Coordinates of C-alpha atoms and ligand atoms in Angstrom, one line a residue:
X13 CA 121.2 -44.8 -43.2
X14 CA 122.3 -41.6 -41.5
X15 CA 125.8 -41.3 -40.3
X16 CA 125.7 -38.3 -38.5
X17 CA 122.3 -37.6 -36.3
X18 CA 120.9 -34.5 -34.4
X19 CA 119.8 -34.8 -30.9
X20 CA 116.5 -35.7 -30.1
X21 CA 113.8 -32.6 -30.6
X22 CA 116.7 -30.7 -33.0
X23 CA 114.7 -28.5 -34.8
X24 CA 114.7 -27.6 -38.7
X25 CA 113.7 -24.9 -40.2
X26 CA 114.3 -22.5 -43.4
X27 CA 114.4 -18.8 -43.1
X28 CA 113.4 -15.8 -44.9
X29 CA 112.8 -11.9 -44.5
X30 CA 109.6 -9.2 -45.2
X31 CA 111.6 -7.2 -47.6
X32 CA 113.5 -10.0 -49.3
X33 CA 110.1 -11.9 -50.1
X34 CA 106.9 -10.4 -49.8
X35 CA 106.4 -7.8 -52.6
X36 CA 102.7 -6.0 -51.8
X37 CA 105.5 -2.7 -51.1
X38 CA 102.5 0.0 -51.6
X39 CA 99.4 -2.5 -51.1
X40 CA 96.8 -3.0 -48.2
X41 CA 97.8 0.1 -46.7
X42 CA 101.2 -0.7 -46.2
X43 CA 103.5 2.5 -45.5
X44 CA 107.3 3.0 -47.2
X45 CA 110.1 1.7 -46.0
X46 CA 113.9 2.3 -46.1
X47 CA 114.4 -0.6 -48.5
X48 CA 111.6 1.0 -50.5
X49 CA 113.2 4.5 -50.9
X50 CA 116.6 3.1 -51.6
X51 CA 116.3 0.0 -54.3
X52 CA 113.7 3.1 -55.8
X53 CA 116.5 5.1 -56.3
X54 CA 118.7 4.8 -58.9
X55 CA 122.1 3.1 -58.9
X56 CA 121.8 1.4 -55.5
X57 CA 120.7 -2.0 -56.8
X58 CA 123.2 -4.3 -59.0
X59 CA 120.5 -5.2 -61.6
X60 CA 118.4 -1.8 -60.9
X61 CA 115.5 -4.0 -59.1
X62 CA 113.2 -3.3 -56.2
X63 CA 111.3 -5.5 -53.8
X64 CA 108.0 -4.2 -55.2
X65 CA 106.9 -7.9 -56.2
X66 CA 109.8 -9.8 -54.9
X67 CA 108.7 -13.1 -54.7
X68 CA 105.0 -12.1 -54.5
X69 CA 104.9 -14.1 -50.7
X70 CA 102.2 -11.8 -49.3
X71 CA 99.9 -13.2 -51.9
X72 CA 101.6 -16.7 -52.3
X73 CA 102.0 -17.5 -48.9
X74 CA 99.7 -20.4 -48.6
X75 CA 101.5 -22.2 -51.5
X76 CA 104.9 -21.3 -49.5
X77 CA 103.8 -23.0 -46.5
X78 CA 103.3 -26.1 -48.2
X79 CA 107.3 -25.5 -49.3
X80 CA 108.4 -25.2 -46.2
X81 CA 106.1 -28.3 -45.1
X82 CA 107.5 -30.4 -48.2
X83 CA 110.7 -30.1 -46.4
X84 CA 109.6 -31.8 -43.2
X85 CA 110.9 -28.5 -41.5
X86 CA 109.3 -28.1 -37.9
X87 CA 110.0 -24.1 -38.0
X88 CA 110.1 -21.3 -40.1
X89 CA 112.0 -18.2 -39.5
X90 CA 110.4 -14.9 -40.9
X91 CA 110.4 -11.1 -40.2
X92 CA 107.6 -8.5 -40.1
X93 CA 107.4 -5.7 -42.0
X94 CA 107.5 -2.6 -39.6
X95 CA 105.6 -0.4 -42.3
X96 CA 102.8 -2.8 -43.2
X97 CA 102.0 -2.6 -39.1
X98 CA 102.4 0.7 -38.2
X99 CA 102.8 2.7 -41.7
X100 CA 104.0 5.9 -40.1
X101 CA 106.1 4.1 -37.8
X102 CA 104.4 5.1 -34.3
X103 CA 100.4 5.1 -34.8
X104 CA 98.1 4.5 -36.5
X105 CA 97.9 0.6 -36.1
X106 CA 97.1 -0.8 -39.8
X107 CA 94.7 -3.4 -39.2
X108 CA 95.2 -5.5 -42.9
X109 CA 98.7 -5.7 -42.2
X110 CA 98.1 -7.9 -38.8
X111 CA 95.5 -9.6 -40.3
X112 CA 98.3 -10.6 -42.4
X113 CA 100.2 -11.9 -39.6
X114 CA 97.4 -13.6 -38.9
X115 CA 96.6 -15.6 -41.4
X116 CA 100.5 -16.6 -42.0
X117 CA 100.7 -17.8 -38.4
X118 CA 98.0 -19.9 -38.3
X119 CA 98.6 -21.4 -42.0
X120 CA 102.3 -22.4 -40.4
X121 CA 100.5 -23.5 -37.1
X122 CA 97.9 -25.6 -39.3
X123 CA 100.8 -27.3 -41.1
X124 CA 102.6 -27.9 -38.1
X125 CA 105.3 -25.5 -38.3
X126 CA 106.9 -23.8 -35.4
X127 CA 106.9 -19.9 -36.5
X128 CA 110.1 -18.1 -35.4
X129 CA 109.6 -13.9 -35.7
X130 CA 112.0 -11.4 -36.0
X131 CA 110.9 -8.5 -35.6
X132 CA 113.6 -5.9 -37.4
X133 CA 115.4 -7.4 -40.5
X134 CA 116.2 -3.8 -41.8
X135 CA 112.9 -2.6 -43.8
X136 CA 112.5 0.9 -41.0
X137 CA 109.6 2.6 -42.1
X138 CA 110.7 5.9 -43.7
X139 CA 108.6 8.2 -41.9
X140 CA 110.8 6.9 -38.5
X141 CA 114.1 7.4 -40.9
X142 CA 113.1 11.0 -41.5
X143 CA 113.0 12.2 -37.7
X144 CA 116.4 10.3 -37.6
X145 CA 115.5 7.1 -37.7
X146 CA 118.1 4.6 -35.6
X147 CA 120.3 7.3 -35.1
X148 CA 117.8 9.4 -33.1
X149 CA 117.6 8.1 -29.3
X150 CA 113.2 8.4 -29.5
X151 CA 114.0 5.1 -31.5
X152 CA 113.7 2.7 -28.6
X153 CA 110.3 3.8 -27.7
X154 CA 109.1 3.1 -31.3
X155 CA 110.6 0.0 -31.7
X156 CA 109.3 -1.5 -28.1
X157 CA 105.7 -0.3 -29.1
X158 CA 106.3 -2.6 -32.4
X159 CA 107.1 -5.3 -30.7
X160 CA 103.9 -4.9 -28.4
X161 CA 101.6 -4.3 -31.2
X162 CA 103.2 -7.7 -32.8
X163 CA 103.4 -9.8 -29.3
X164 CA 99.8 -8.8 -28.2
X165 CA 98.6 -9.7 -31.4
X166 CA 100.6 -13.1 -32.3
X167 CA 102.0 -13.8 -28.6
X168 CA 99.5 -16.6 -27.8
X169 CA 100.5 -18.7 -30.7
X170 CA 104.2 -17.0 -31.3
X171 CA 106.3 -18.3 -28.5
X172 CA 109.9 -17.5 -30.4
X173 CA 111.1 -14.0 -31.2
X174 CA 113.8 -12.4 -32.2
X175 CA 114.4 -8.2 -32.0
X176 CA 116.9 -7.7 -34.4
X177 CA 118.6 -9.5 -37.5
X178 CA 122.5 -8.4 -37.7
X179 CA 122.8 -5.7 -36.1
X180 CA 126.2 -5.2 -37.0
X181 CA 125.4 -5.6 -40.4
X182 CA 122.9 -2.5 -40.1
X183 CA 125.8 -0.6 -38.1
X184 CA 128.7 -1.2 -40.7
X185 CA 126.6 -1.5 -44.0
X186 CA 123.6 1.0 -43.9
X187 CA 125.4 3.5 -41.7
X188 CA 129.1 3.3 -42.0
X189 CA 129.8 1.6 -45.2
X190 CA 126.3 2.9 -47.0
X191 CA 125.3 -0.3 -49.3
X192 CA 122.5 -0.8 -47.5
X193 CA 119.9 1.2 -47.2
X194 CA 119.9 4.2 -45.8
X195 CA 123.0 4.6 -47.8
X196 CA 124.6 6.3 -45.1
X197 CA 128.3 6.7 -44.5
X198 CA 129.3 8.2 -41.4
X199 CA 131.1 6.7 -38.5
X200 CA 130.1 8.2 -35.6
X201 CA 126.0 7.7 -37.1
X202 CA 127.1 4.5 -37.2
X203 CA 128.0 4.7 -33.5
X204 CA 124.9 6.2 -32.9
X205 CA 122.8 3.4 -34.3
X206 CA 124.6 0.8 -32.8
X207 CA 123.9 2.2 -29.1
X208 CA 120.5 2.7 -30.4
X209 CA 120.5 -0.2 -31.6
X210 CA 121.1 -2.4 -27.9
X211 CA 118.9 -0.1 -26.1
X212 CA 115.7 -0.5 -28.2
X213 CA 117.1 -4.5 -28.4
X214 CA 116.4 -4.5 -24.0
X215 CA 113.2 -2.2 -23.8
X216 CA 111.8 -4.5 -26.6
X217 CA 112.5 -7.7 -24.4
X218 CA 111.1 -6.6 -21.0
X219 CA 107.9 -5.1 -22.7
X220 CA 107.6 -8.4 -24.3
X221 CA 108.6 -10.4 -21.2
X222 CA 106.1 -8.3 -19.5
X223 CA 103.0 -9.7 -21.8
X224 CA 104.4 -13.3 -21.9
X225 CA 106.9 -14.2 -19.5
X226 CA 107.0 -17.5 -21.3
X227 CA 108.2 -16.6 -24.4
X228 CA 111.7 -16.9 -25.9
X229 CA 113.4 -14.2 -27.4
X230 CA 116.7 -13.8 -29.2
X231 CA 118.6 -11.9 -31.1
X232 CA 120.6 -13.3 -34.9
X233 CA 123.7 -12.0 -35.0
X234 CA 125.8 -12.5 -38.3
X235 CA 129.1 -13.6 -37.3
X236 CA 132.2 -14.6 -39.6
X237 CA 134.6 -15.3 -37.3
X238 CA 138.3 -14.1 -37.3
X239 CA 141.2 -16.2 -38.3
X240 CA 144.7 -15.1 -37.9
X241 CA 146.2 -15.2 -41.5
X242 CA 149.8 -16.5 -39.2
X243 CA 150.3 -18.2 -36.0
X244 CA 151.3 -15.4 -34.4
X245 CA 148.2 -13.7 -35.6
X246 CA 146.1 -16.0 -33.7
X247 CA 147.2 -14.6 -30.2
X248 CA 145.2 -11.3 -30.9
X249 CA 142.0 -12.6 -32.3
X250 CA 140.5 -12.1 -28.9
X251 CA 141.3 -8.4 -29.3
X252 CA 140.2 -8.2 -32.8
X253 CA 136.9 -9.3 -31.7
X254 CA 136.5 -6.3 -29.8
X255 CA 135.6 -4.5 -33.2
X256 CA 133.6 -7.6 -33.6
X257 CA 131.0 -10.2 -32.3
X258 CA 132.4 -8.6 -28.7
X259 CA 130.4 -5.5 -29.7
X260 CA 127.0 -7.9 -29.4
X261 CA 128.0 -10.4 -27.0
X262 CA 129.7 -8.1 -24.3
X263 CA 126.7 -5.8 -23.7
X264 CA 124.1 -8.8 -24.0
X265 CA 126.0 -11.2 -21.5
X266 CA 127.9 -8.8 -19.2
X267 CA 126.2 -6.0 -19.7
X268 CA 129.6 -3.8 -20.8
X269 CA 131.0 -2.4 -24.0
X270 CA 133.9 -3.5 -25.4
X271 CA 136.5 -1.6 -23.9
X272 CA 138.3 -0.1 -27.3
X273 CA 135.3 1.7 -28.3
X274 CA 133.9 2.1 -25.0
X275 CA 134.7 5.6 -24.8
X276 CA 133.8 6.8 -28.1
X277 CA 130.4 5.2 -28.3
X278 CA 129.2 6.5 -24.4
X279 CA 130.7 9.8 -25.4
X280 CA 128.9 10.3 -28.9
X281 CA 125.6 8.7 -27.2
X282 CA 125.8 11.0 -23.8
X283 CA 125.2 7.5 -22.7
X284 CA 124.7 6.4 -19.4
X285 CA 126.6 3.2 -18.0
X286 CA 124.3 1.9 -16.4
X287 CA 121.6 1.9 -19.3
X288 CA 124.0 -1.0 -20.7
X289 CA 124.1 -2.8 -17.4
X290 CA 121.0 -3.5 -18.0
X291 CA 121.3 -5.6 -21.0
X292 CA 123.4 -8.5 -19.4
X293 CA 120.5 -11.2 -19.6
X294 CA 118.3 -9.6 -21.8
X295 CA 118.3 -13.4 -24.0
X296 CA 116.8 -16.5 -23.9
X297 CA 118.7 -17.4 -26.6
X298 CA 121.1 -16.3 -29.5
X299 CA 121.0 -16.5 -33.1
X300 CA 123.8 -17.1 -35.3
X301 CA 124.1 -16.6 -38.7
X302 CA 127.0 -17.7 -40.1
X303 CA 128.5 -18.4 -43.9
X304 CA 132.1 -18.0 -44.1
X305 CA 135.3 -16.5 -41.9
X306 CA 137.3 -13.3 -42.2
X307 CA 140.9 -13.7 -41.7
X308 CA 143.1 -11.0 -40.5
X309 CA 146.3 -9.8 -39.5
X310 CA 148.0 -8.3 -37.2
X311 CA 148.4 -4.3 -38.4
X312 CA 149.9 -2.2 -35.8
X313 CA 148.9 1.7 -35.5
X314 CA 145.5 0.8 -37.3
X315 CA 142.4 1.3 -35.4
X316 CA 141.4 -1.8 -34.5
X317 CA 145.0 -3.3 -34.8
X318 CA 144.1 -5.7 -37.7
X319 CA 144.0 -5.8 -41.4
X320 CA 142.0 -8.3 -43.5
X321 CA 143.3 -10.6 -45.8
X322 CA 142.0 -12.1 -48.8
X323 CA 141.9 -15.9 -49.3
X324 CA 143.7 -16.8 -52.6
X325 CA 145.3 -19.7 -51.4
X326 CA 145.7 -22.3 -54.0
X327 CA 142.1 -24.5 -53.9
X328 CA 140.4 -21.6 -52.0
X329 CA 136.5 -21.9 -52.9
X330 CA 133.6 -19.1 -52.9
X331 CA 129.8 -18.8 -53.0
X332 CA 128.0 -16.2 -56.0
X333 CA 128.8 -13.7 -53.0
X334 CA 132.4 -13.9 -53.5
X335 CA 132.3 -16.3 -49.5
X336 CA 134.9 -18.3 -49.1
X337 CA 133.1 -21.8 -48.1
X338 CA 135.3 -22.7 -44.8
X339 CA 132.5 -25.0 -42.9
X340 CA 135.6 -24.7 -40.0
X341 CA 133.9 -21.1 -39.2
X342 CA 130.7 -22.5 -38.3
X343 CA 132.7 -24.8 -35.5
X344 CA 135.1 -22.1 -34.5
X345 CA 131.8 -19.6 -34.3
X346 CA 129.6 -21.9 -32.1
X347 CA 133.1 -22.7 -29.5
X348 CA 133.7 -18.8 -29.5
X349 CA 129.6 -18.0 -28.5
X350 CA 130.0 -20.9 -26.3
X351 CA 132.9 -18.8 -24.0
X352 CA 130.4 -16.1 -23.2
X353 CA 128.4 -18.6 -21.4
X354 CA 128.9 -22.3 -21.5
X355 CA 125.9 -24.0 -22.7
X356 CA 123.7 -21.1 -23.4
X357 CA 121.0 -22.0 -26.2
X358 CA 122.1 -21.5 -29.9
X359 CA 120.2 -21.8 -32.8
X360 CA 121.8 -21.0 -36.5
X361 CA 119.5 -18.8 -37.6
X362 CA 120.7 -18.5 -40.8
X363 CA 123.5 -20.7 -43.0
X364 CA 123.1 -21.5 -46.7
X365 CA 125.0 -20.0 -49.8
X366 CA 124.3 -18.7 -53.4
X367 CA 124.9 -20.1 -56.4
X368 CA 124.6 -20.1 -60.3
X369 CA 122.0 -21.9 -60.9
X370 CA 120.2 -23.1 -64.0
X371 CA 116.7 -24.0 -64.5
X372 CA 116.7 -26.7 -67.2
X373 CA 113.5 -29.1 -67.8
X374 CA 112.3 -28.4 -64.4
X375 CA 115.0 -29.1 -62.2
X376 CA 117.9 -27.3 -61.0
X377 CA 121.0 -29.3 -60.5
X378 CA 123.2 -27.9 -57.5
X379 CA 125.3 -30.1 -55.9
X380 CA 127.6 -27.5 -54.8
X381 CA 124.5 -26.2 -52.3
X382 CA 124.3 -29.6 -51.1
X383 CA 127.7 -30.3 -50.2
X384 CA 127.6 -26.8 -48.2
X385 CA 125.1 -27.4 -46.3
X386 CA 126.4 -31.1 -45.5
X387 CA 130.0 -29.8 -44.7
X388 CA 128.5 -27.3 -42.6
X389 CA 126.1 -29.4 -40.9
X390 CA 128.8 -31.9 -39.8
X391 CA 130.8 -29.4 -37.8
X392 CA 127.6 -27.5 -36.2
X393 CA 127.1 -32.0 -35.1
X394 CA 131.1 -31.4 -34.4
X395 CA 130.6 -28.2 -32.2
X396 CA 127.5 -29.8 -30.1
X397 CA 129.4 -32.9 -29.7
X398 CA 132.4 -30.6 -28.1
X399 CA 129.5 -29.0 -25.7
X400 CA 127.2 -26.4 -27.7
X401 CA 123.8 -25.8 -27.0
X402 CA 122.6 -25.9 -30.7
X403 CA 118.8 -25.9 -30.9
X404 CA 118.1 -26.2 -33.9
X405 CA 119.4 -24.7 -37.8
X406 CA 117.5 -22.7 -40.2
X407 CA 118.7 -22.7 -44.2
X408 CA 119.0 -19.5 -45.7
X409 CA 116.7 -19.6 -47.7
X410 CA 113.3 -21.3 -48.0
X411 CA 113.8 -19.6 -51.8
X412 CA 115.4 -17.5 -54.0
X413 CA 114.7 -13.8 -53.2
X414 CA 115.9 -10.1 -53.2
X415 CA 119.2 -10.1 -51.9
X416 CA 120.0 -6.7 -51.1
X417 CA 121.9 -4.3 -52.7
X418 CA 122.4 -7.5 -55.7
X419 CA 119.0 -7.7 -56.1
X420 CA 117.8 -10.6 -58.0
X421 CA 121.4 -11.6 -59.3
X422 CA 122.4 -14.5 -56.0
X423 CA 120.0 -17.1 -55.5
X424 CA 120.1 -18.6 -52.2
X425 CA 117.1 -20.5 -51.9
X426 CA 116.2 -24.2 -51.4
X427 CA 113.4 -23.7 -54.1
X428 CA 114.3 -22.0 -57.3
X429 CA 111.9 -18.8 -58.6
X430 CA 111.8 -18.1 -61.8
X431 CA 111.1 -14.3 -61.4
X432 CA 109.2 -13.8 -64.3
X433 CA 106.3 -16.2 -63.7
X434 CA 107.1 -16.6 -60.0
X435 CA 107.0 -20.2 -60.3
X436 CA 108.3 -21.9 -57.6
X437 CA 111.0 -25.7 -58.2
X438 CA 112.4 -27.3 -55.6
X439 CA 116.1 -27.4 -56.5
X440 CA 118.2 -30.6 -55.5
X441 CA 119.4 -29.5 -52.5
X442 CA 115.9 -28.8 -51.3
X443 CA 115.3 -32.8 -51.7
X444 CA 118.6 -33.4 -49.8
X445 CA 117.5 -31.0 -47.2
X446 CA 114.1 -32.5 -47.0
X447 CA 115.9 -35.8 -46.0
X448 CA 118.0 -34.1 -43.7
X449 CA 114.7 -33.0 -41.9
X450 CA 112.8 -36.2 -42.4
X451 CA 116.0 -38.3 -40.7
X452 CA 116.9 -35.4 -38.2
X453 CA 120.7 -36.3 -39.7
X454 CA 122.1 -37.4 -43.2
Ligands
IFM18 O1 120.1 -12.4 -47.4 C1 120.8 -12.1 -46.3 C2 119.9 -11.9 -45.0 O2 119.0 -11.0 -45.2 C3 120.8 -11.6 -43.9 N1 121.9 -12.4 -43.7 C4 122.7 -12.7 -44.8 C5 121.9 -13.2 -46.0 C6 122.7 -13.4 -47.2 O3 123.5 -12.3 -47.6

């Protein structure tokens, strides 16, 4: 008997990126990507790994389908590969790699899954990197011819898409803090990208509005959202966010930039106001992706006015990636997106953690999985009671995969892969999450 239940038509889903899963790197025609260059060089992977097989999904993806459909999810969340469409970036078209596409979509449409495409989770093609890639203003052109190649092609069977995954996380980790590809460290790059960034986001949507006015397209965000480590703290989080989620939400939904960097960013850019005016409503709906929170205090003469603050309290718990598991954030993240405009659609795009686990006789025992995702799930049921627009939630991830800069070493997924043979198990928490699905509740 379930105890907590979804509205009616909540959709399920599990998500997953190109990069992360599909392997084929050099295959079919495909061109390089960032991701390629970077895990290829040395020292910039944890277990010196590469996305060259990953998880082997471009060939697999038949047998991955029946994963996803195993789980009674109605979606699946996945990205395309920028350099397997358009290998230089721009032209030519590479035919195999739609075909691809093809055959993906209507395997997930045979099965009776919903797909849900993003269109940029972080694999640029390097050729685009080398004339300056998101930092180069020619970007936005690039990007919104992607994301008419993909729409003409898919549109009449894709009605879901999003332009970006994180684009903060692009911003701060593969320009400003460099541990993502393409290892870059430079602040006012970073700027660059991020204005680049919105701007490629808004020309995408209107060409793609302009082929299928019916579709719906978003944009995931990651969010971890502040916590004041005191009281008083709490007072300034609506500042703090400034350097935050405000740096996505305040262009998308009222077409501004957050006033602290405002200057900075239109200066670096030669940008033009009304360029971001033209955002506000370019979203049909937003994607959060959300694991943990960040909590901060209050630091004066620092440039954002806050410091973070590490969570050692006694009984303080954390995922493989060092997360602190506070399901709270996921209920404090959905109010806060809910501000920006009161019942606007929401869909998690991404919530899951990663784990130690152990393959042993077949199964993989991992309760603590489970209980995250159930503690998470009550207060996402919590935050639509209290008025949210959720949609739907997609677990991160449909399996284990390359995670980054860690490579292999955090395991994420519902299903277990054992890298070596690339045999797929459906870990416990996939079964639990399979019920969750089947009963729309647990
Ligand atoms: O694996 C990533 C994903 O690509 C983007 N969001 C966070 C996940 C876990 O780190």
């Amino acid at each position: 008997m379930s105890t907590i239940k979804f509205p009616e038509n909540f959709l399920w889903g599990t998500a997953t990126s190109s990069y992360q899963i599909e392997g084929a790197w050099n295959e079919d025609g495909k061109g390089l990507s960032i991701w390629d260059d970077f895990s290829h060089t040395p020292g910039k992977i944890e277990d010196n790994s590469t996305g060259d097989t990953a998880c082997d999904h471009y060939h697999r993806y038949k047998e991955d389908i029946s994963l996803i459909k195993n789980l009674h999810c109605g979606a699946y969340r996945f990205s395309i590969s920028w350099p397997r469409i358009l290998p230089d970036g721009n032209k030519p078209v590479n035919e195999k790699g739609l075909d691809y596409y093809d055959r993906l979509v209507d395997g997930l449409k045979e099965a009776g899954i919903e797909p849900f495409v993003t269109l940029y989770h972080w694999d640029l093609p390097l050729a685009l990197h080398q004339k300056g890639g998101w930092t180069n203003p020619e970007i936005k052109n690039a990007f919104s011819n992607f994301a008419e190649v993909m729409v003409k092609r898919l549109g009449d069977r894709v009605r879901n898409w999003m332009t970006f995954n994180e684009p903060l996380v692009v911003i701060f980790a593969g320009y400003m803090g460099g541990a993502h590809a393409p290892g870059i460290k430079n602040l006012s790059l970073a700027f660059k990208t991020y204005y680049n960034i919105l701007l490629s986001h808004g020309q995408a949507f209107k060409a793609i509005k302009s082929l299928y006015p019916e579709c719906s397209i978003g944009l995931a965000e990651g969010y971890f959202p502040f916590y004041g480590q005191r009281p008083k703290d709490e007072k300034y989080l609506d500042h703090f966010d400034n350097f935050g989620i405000k740096l996505t939400m305040l262009p998308l939904f009222e077409g501004r930039l957050p006033k602290p960097v405002e200057k900075r960013i239109m200066k670096l850019n030669n940008g033009n106001p009304a360029d971001i005016e033209t955002l506000k409503g370019t979203l049909d709906f937003f994607g959060f992706n959300n694991y943990s929170r960040q909590i901060v205090r209050r630091k004066l003469f620092s440039p954002t006015g806050f410091t973070w603050v590490k969570p050692d309290y006694p009984g303080a718990r954390f995922t493989e990636m060092g997360w602190e598991i506070y399901p709270d954030a996921i209920y404090r993240g959905l109010m806060n997106i809910n501000k920006f405009s009161p019942g606007f659609p929401v869909y998690i795009t991404e919530n899951g953690a990663a784990f130690n686990d152990r393959l042993e006789d077949g199964r993989i025992h991992d309760p603590d999985r489970t209980d995250f995702i159930k503690s998470y799930l009550a207060m996402v049921h919590k935050a639509i009671g209290d008025g949210c627009n959720v949609k739907g939630y997609f677990a991160w991830s449909l399996m284990d995969n390359f995670e980054w800069q860690f490579g292999y070493t955090k395991r994420f997924g519902l299903y277990y892969v054992d890298f070596p043979t690339l045999k797929r198990y459906a870990k416990d928490s996939a079964l639990f999450y399979a019920d969750v699905c089947r009963n729309n509740g647990f």
